[in-house]
XYZ file of C-alpha atoms in Angstrom:
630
model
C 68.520 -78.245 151.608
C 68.044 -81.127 153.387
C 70.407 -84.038 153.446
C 69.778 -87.878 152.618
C 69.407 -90.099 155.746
C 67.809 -92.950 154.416
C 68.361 -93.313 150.399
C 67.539 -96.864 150.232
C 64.004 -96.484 150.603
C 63.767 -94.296 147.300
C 62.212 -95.575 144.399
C 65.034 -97.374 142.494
C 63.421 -98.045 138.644
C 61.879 -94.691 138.381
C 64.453 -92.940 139.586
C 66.612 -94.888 137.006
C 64.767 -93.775 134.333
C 64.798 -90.180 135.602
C 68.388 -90.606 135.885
C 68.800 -91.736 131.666
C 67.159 -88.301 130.678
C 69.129 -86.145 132.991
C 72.450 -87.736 132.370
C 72.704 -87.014 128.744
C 74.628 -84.121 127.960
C 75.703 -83.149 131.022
C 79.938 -82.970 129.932
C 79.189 -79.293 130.970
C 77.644 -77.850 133.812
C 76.406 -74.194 133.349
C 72.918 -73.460 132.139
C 72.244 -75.632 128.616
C 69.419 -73.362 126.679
C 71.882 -70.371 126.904
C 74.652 -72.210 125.670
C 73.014 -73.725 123.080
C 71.364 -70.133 121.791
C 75.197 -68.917 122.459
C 76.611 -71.665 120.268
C 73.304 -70.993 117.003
C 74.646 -67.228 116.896
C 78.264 -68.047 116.459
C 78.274 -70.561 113.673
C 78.174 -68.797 110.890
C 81.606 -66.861 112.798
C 83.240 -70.491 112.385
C 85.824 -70.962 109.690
C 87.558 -73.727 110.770
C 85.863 -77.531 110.048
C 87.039 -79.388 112.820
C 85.907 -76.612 115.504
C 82.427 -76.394 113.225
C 81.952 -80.310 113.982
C 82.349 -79.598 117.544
C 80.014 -76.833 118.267
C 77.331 -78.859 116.486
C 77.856 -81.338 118.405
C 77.584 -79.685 121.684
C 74.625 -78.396 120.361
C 73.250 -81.829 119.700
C 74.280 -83.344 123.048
C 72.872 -80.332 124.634
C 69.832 -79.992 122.315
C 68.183 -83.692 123.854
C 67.607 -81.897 127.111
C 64.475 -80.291 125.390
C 64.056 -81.261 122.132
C 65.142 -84.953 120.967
C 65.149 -83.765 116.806
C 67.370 -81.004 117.305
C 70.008 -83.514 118.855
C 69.532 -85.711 115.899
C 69.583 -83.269 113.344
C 72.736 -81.562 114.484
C 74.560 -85.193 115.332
C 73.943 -86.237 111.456
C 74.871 -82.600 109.827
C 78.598 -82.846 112.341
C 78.867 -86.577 111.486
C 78.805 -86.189 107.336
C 81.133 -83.147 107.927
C 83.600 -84.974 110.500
C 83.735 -88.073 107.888
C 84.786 -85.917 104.632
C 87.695 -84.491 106.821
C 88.236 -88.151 108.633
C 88.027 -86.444 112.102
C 87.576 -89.711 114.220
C 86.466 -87.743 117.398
C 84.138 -85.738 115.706
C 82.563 -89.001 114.523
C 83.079 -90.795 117.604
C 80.765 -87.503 119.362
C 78.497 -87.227 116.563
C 77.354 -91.517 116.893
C 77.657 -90.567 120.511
C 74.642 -88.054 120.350
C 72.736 -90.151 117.897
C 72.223 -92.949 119.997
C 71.164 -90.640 122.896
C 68.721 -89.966 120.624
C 67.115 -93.576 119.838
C 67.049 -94.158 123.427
C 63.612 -95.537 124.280
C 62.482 -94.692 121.020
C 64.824 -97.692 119.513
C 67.054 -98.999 121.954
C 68.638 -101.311 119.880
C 69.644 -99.029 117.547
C 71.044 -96.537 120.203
C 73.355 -99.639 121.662
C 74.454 -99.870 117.900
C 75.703 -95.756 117.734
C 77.214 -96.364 121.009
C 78.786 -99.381 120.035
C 80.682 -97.966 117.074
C 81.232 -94.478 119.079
C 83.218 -97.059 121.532
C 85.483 -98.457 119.331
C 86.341 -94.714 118.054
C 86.935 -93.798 121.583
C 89.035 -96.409 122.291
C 91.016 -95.746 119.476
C 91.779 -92.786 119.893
C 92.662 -92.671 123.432
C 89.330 -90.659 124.558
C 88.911 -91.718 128.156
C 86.227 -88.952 129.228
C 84.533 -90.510 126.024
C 85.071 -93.996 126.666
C 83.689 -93.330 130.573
C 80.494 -91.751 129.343
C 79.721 -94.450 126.994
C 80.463 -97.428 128.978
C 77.761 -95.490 131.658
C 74.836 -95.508 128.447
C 76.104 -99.039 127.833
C 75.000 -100.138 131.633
C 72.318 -97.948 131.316
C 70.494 -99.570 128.138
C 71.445 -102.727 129.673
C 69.851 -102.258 133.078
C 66.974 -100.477 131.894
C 66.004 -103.125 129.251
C 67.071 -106.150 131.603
C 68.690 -107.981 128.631
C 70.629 -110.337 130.628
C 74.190 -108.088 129.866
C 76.512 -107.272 133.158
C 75.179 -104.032 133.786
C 77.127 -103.732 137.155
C 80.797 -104.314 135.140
C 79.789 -101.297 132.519
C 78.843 -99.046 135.431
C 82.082 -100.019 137.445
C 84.234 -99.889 134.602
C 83.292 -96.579 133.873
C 83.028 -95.310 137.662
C 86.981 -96.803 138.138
C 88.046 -94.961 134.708
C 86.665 -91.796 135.723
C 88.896 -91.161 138.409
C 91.731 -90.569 136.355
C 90.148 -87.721 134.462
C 91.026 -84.273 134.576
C 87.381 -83.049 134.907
C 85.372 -85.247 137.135
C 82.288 -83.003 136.859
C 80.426 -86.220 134.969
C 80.808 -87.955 138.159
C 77.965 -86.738 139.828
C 75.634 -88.144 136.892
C 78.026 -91.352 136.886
C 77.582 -92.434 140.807
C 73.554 -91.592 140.827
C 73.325 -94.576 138.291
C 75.914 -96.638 139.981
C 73.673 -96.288 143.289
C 70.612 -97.995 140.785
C 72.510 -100.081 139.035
C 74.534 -101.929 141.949
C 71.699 -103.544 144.281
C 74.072 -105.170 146.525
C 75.408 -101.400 147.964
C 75.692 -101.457 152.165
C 73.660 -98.887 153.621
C 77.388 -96.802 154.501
C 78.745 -97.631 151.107
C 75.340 -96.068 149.062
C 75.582 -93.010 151.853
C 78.909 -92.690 151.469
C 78.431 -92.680 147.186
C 75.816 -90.371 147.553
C 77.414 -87.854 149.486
C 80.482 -87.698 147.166
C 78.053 -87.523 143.919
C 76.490 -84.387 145.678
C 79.567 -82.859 146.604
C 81.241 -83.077 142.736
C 77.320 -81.481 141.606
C 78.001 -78.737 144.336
C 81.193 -78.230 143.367
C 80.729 -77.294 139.822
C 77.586 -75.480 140.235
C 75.919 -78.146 138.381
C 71.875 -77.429 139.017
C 70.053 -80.270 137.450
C 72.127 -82.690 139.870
C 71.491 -80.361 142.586
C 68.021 -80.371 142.161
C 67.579 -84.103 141.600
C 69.643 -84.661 144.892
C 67.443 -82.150 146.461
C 64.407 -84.175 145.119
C 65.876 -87.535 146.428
C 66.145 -86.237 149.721
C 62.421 -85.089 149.566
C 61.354 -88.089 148.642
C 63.603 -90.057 151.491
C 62.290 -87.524 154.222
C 59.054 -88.854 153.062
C 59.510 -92.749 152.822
C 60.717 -92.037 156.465
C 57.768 -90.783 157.559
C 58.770 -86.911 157.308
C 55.449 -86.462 154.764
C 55.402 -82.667 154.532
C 58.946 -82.007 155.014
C 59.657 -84.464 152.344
C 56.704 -82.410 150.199
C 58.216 -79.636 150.584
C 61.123 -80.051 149.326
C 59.790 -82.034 145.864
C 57.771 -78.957 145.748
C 60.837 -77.013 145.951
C 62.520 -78.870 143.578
C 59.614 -78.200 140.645
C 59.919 -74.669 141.379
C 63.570 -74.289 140.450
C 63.515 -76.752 137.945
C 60.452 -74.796 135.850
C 62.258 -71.303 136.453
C 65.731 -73.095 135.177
C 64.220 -75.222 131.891
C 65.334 -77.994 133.464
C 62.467 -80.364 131.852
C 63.463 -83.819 132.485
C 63.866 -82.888 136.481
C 60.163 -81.307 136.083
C 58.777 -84.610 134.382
C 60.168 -86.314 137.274
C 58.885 -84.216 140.023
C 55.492 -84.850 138.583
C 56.257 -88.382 139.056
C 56.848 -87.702 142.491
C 54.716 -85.749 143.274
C 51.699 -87.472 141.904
C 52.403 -90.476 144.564
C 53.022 -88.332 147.184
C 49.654 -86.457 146.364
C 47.733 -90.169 146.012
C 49.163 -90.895 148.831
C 47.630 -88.618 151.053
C 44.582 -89.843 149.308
C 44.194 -86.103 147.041
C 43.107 -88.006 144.111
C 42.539 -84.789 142.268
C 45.938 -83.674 142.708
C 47.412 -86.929 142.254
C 46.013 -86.775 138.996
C 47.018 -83.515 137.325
C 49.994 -84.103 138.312
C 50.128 -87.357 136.088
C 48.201 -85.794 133.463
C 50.796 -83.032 133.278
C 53.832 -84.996 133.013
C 51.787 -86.969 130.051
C 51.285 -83.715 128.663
C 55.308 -82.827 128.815
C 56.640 -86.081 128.366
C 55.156 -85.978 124.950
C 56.209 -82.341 124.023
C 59.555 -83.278 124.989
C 60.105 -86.515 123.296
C 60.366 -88.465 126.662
C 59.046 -92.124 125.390
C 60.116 -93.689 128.683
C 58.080 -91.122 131.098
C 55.355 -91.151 128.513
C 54.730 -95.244 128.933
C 55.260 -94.762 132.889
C 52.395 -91.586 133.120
C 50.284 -93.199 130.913
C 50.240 -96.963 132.946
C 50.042 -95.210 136.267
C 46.463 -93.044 134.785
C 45.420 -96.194 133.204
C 45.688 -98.420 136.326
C 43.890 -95.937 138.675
C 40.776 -95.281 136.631
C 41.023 -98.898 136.297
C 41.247 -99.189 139.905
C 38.570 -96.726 140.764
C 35.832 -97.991 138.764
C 35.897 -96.100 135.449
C 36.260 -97.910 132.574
C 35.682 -95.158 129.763
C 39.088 -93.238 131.279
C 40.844 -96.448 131.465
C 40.345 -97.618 128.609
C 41.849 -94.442 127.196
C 44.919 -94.513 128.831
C 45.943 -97.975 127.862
C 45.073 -97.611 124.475
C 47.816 -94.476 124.995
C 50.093 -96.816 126.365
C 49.760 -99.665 123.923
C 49.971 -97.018 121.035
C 53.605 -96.131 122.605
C 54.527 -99.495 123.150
C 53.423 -100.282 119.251
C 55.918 -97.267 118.309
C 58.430 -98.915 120.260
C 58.442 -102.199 119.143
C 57.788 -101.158 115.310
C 60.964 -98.904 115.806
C 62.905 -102.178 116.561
C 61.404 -103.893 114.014
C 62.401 -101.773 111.539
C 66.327 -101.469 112.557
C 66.318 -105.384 111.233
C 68.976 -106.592 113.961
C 69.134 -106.927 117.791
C 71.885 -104.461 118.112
C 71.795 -104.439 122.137
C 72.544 -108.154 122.118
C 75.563 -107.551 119.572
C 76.550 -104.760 121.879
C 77.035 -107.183 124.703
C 78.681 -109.977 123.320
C 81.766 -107.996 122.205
C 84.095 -110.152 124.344
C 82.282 -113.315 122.352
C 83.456 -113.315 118.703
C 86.283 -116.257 119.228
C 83.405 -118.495 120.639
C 80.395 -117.095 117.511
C 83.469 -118.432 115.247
C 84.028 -121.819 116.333
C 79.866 -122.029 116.153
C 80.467 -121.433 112.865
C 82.133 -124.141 111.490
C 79.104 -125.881 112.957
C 76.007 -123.983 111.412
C 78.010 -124.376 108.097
C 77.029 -128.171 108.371
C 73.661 -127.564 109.252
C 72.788 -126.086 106.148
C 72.917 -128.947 104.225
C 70.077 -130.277 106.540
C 68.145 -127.214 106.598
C 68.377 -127.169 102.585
C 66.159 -130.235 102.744
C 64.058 -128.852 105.532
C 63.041 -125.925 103.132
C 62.220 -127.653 100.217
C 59.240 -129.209 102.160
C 58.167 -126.683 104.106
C 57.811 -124.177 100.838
C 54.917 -126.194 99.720
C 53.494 -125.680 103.717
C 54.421 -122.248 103.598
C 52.430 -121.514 100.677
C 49.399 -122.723 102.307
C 49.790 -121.081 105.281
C 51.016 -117.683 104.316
C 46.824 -117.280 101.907
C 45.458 -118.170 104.873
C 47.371 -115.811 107.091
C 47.598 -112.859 104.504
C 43.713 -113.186 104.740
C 43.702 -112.834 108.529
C 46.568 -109.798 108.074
C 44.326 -107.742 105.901
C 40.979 -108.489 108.094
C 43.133 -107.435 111.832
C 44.768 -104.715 109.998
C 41.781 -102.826 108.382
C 40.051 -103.406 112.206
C 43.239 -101.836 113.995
C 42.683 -98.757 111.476
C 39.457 -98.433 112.246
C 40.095 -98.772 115.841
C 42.476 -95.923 115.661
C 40.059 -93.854 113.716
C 37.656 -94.174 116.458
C 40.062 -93.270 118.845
C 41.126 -90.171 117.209
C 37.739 -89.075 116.395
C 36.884 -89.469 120.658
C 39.886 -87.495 121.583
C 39.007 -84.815 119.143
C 35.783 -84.555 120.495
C 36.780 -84.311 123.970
C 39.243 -81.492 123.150
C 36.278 -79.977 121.226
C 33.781 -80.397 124.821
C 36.628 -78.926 126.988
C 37.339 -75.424 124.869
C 33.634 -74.994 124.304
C 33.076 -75.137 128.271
C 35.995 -73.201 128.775
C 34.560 -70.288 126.296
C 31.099 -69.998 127.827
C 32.661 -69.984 131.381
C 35.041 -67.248 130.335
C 31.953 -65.009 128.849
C 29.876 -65.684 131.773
C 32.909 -64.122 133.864
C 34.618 -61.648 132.246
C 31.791 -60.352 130.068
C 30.467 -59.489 133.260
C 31.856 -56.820 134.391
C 31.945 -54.611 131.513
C 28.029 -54.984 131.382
C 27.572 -54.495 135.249
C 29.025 -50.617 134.577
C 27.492 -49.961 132.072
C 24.204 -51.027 133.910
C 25.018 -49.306 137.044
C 25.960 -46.326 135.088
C 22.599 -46.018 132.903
C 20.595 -46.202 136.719
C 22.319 -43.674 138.184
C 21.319 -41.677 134.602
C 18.019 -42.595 134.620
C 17.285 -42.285 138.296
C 18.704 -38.885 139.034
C 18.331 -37.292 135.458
C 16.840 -34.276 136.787
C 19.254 -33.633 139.288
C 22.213 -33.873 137.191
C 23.664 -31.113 135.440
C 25.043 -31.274 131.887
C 28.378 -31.360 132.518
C 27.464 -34.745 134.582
C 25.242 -36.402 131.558
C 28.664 -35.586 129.246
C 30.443 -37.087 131.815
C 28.314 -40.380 132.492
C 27.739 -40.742 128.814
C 31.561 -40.703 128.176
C 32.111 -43.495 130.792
C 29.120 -45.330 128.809
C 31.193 -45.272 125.910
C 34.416 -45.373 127.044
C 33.204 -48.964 128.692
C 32.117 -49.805 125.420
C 35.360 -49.444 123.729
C 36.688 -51.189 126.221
C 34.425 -54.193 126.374
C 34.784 -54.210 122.338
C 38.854 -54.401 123.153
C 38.388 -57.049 125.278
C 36.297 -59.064 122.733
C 39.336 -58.694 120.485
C 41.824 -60.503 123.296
C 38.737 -63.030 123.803
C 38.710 -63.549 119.971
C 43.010 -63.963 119.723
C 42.442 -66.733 122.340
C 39.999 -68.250 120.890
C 42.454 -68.118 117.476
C 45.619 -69.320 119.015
C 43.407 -72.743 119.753
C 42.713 -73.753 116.131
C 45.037 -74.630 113.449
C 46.975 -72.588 111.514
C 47.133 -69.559 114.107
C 50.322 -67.369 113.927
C 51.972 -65.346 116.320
C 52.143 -61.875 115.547
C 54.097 -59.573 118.550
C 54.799 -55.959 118.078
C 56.228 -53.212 120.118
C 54.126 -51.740 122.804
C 54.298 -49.253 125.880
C 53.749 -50.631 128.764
C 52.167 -47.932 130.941
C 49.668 -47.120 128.770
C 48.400 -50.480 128.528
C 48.655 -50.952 132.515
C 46.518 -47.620 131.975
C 44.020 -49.333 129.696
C 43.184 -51.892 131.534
C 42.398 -50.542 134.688
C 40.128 -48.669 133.037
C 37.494 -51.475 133.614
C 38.455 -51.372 137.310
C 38.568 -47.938 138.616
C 35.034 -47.880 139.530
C 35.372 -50.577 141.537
C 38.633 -49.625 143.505
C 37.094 -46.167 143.985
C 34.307 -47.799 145.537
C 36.732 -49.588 148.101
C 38.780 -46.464 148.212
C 41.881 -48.214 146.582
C 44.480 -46.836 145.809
C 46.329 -47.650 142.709
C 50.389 -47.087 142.672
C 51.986 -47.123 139.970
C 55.617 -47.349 139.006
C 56.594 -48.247 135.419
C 58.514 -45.668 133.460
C 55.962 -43.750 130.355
C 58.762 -44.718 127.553
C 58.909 -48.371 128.428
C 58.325 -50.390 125.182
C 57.894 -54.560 125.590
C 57.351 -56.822 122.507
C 54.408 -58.615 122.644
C 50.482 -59.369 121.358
C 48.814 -56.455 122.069
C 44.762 -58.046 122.871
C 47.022 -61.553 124.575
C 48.649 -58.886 126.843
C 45.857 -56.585 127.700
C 43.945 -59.530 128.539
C 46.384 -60.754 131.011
C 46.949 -57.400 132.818
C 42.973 -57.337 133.474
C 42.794 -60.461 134.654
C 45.546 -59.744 137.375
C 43.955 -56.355 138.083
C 41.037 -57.562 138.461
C 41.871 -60.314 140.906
C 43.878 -57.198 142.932
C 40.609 -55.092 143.085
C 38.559 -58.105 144.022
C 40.853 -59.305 147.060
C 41.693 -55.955 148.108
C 40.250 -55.178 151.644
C 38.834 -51.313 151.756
C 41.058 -48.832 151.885
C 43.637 -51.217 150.820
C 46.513 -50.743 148.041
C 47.660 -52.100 144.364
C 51.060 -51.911 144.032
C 52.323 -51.506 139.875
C 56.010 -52.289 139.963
C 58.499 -53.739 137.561
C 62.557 -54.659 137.326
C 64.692 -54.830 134.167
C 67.725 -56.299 132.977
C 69.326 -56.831 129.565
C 66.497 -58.290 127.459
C 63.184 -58.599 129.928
C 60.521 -56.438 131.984
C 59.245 -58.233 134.862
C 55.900 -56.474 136.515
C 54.395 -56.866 139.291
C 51.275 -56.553 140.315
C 50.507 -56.989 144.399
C 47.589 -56.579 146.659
C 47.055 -56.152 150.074
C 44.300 -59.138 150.475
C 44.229 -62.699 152.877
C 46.671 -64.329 150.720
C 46.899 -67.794 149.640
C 48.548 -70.770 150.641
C 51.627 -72.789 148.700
C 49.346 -75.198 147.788
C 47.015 -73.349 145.999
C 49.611 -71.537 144.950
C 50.991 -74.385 143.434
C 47.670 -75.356 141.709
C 46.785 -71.658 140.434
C 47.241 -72.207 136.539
C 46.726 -75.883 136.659
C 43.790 -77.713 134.812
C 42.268 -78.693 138.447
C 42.068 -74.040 139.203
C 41.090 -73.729 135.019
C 37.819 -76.208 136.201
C 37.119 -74.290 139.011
C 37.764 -77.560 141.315
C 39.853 -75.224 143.832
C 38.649 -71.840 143.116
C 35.613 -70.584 144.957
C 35.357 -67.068 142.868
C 33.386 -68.315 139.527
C 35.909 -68.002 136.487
C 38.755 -66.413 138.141
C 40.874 -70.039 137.941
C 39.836 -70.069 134.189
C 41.142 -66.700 133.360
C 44.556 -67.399 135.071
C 45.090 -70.751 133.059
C 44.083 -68.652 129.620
C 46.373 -65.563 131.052
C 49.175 -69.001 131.262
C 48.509 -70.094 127.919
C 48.759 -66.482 126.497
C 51.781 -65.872 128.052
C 53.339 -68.924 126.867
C 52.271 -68.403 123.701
C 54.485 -65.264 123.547
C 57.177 -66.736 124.987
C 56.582 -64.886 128.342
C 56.242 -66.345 131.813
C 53.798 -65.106 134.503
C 53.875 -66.561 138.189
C 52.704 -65.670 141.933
C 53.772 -65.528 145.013
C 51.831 -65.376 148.330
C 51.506 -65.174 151.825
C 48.699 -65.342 154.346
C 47.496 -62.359 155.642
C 50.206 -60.778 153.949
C 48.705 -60.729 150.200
C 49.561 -62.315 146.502
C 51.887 -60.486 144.131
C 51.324 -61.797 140.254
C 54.961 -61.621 138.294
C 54.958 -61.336 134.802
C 57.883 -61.826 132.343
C 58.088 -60.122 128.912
C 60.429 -59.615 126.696
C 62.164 -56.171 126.024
């Protein structure tokens, strides 16, 4: 892993921002979506109130990583339980989590939660409490520039946390002070950064390891270091896909996507944007969301197509509507009350002097009601007339985006027949010649045979329809998920069965190594259709003579198989690009459909909650992995 030289060149704001999402519920350090599935199953084991108040919290902390209403809903349940037993720090925790949730989404009304989850803190002597809160506090404040002292939140809170017992929030707590604090030497900000990614180091703490990593990768390449620094982002996505860690993937894409412009690979450049779009909106992340969707917007703007841009701002400005309706709604500026705290003696003595303004003001009003009156038809008017053509703008909007959707999946269908169709049809074809051109010379036994693999293919192309058909389901409304248990040889079996001709033609030999009792629990068409499509991309890249290896590993609750061929391999970028939208288009993919079936084979698999993956070498071959549960 390679270490920072020259951090000041990285990219402060976005990092910031990166920074926000990843700090959140980080009090622990081992992996989050197994302690939160770990802390669901014991609940209803919990008899005692206080400790019930505290796992759902954790889980609500923990739960924003992912998915921002989980956090919310478990913060509200622990907060009306903590307040019937008076259980200050199980309040304190519970406003805590809440106003980790309103961030972007209502910042004013996060500064509010943390606010009141201050004052608790302080109370009751929580310093590892008070620490993190004073670091949202300088957070919201930098992030929203509201003219509050940022820097004296984020030192206050760096000093404090010295003194606790478990400085693992450190890590999270210097990468913001390096943001916050401008004014940092060049030793000072090295010397910061080192210690942050020694504390992450020391407590095994893998999101801040990877987003160190990722800094580094992006400093190698400020410096001039383009693919080492590549390389390492690159790196970085990897681990943080295989760990869950979403908000360090979002970022990545970020990353990545300038990197990628950079080098002038618009193409690249812009899947990656469109993919952290994508995932910033699954995830709840409002803040990436308005980035992704500016950065799209300002290079179709740039580059001469209108139509796109126009799209992508109208994305943006729907966001930024949210947003500022969101604020609207809270009916106070709670940010600004936030940071004037230390101002209530000098709000009082102001007092005194508004109180003889209203006599003035009283007078005021009486002549502007008659104004008012006026102006408020005329207005109302103007209201209705903007409001009914923002509605209809929106409809219009809607409608385009539906039919776009609609374009995409129908070209994606008619490529996938053209392809996989295929090669059903082509034995059955080659089949019927070899029947009808040496009828005489074969013997019965032969026809039986030939007229078996006729139908046999048959039963399997109908098979395949089904898979073709689930797919087609799982796209529309109102599909649902049905898994069930299945062996996994026999389907391995199955659906070579379309392939055997072929690898006997090219004298390949098929090894296979998966135990004849092995049951996994999955869609039976979904998962049939996958395994072709990697055996068929074995047989097809498999020189003659050459050999498919069948493998697989267990442990407690998954079946990993792998499927590997003894072809040219493939490089890490198109590696990196296999299941992507760019492969599914056939942009990088010279063998007509084969990028299509691996993004449908990706969007099965996630579908039942498996993963599937590749690794590759050249001249060494590509070996498919895919991940199903037991």
């Amino acid at each position: 892993m390679p270490e920072p030289n020259a951090l000041f060149s990285h990219k402060r704001l976005m990092f910031f921002v990166f920074l926000l999402a990843l700090g959140f519920g980080s009090k622990d350090v081992f992996s989050q979506i197994a302690e939160v599935r770990n802390l669901e199953s014991s609940l209803p084991k919990i008899n005692d109130s206080i400790r019930y108040v505290d796992v759902l919290n954790r889980i609500g902390m923990l739960s924003h990583l992912q998915y921002r209403d989980s956090c919310l809903y478990y913060a509200q349940k622990a907060q009306g339980i903590a307040l019937r037993h008076d259980y200050n720090k199980g309040i304190a925790d519970a406003l805590n989590s809440q106003g980790i949730y309103y961030i972007a989404i209502n910042n004013y009304l996060s500064a509010k939660y943390f606010s009141d989850a201050l004052r608790i803190y302080k109370r009751i002597n929580d310093e590892e409490g008070v620490c993190q809160v004073q670091m949202y506090m300088a957070s919201l404040i930098f992030v929203n520039k509201s003219g509050g002292d940022a820097q004296q939140y984020i030192h206050e809170a760096y000093e404090k946390s010295k003194t606790l017992k478990k400085d693992s929030i450190r890590s999270i707590l210097i990468s913001k002070y390096l943001d916050i604090d401008t004014n940092l030497s060049e030793t000072r900000f090295k010397g910061l950064f080192d210690e942050g990614y020694a504390i992450a180091k020391k407590y095994q703490d893998h999101r801040m390891m990877i987003f160190y990593s990722a800094t580094a990768g992006v400093s190698l390449y400020d410096a001039g270091e383009k693919q080492a620094g590549l390389d390492t982002v690159l790196n970085a996505l990897k681990q943080a896909d295989l760990m869950g860690f979403e908000s360090v993937k979002v970022w990545t894409y970020a990353a990545l996507s300038d990197m990628m412009l950079d080098q002038k690979k618009d193409q690249l450049g812009i899947n990656y944007l469109t993919n952290g779009l994508e995932a910033s909106e699954e995830f709840g992340y409002a803040e990436y969301y308005t980035t992704f969707a500016g950065k799209l917007y300002r290079y179709y703007k740039a580059h001469g197509q209108p139509e796109k841009a126009y799209y992508y701002v109208s994305l943006l400005l729907a966001k930024r509507d949210m947003i500022t309706r969101a604020a609207d709604k809270s009916g106070f500026n709670y940010l600004s009350f936030a940071l004037r705290e230390n101002e209530n003696l000098e709000l009082k003595s102001k007092a005194d002097s508004r109180f003889r303004m209203i006599g003035l003001l009283a007078c005021l009003f009486a002549l502007s009601v008659a104004l008012l009156f006026f102006v408020y038809r005329s207005l109302r008017v103007k209201k209705e007339y903007a409001e009914a053509q923002r509605k209809l703008h929106e409809l219009t909007l809607k409608q385009n985006t539906e039919l776009q959707k609609t374009n995409h999946f129908n070209t994606m269908l008619i490529s996938v027949i053209a392809h996989d169709v295929r090669q059903p049809f082509s034995t059955v074809v080659m089949l019927s010649s070899i029947f009808n051109a040496e009828v005489d010379l074969l013997g019965e036994e032969e026809k039986l045979e030939i007229m078996r693999e006729l139908n046999g293919t048959a039963q399997k192309s109908l098979s395949f329809m089904d898979g073709l058909l689930e797919w087609i389901k799982s796209k529309k409304n109102g599909f649902e998920y049905h898994p069930e248990k299945l062996k996994l040889k026999a389907l391995i079996d199955e659906a070579n069965t379309f392939f055997q001709m072929g690898q006997e033609k090219k004298m390949i030999r098929l090894e296979l190594d998966v135990a004849e009792e092995l049951t996994v629990y999955a869609h039976k068409q979904m998962l049939l259709f996958i395994l072709r499509n990697m055996l068929n991309n074995a047989t097809k890249f498999s020189p003659v003579g050459g050999r498919i290896t069948v493998g697989m590993e267990l442990n407690d609750t998954e079946v990993v198989v792998s499927i590997k061929d003894e072809g040219a391999g493939m490089s890490q970028d198109k590696i990196d690009q296999l299941f992507t939208l760019a492969a599914a288009d056939g942009e990088l993919n010279q063998h007509h459909g084969a990028g299509l079936a691996l993004s449908i084979s990706y969007e099965m698999a996630t579908i039942m909650n498996a993963k599937i993956h590749a690794q590759s070498t050249l001249g060494q071959g590509t070996t498919f992995y895919l991940t199903l549960k037991k």
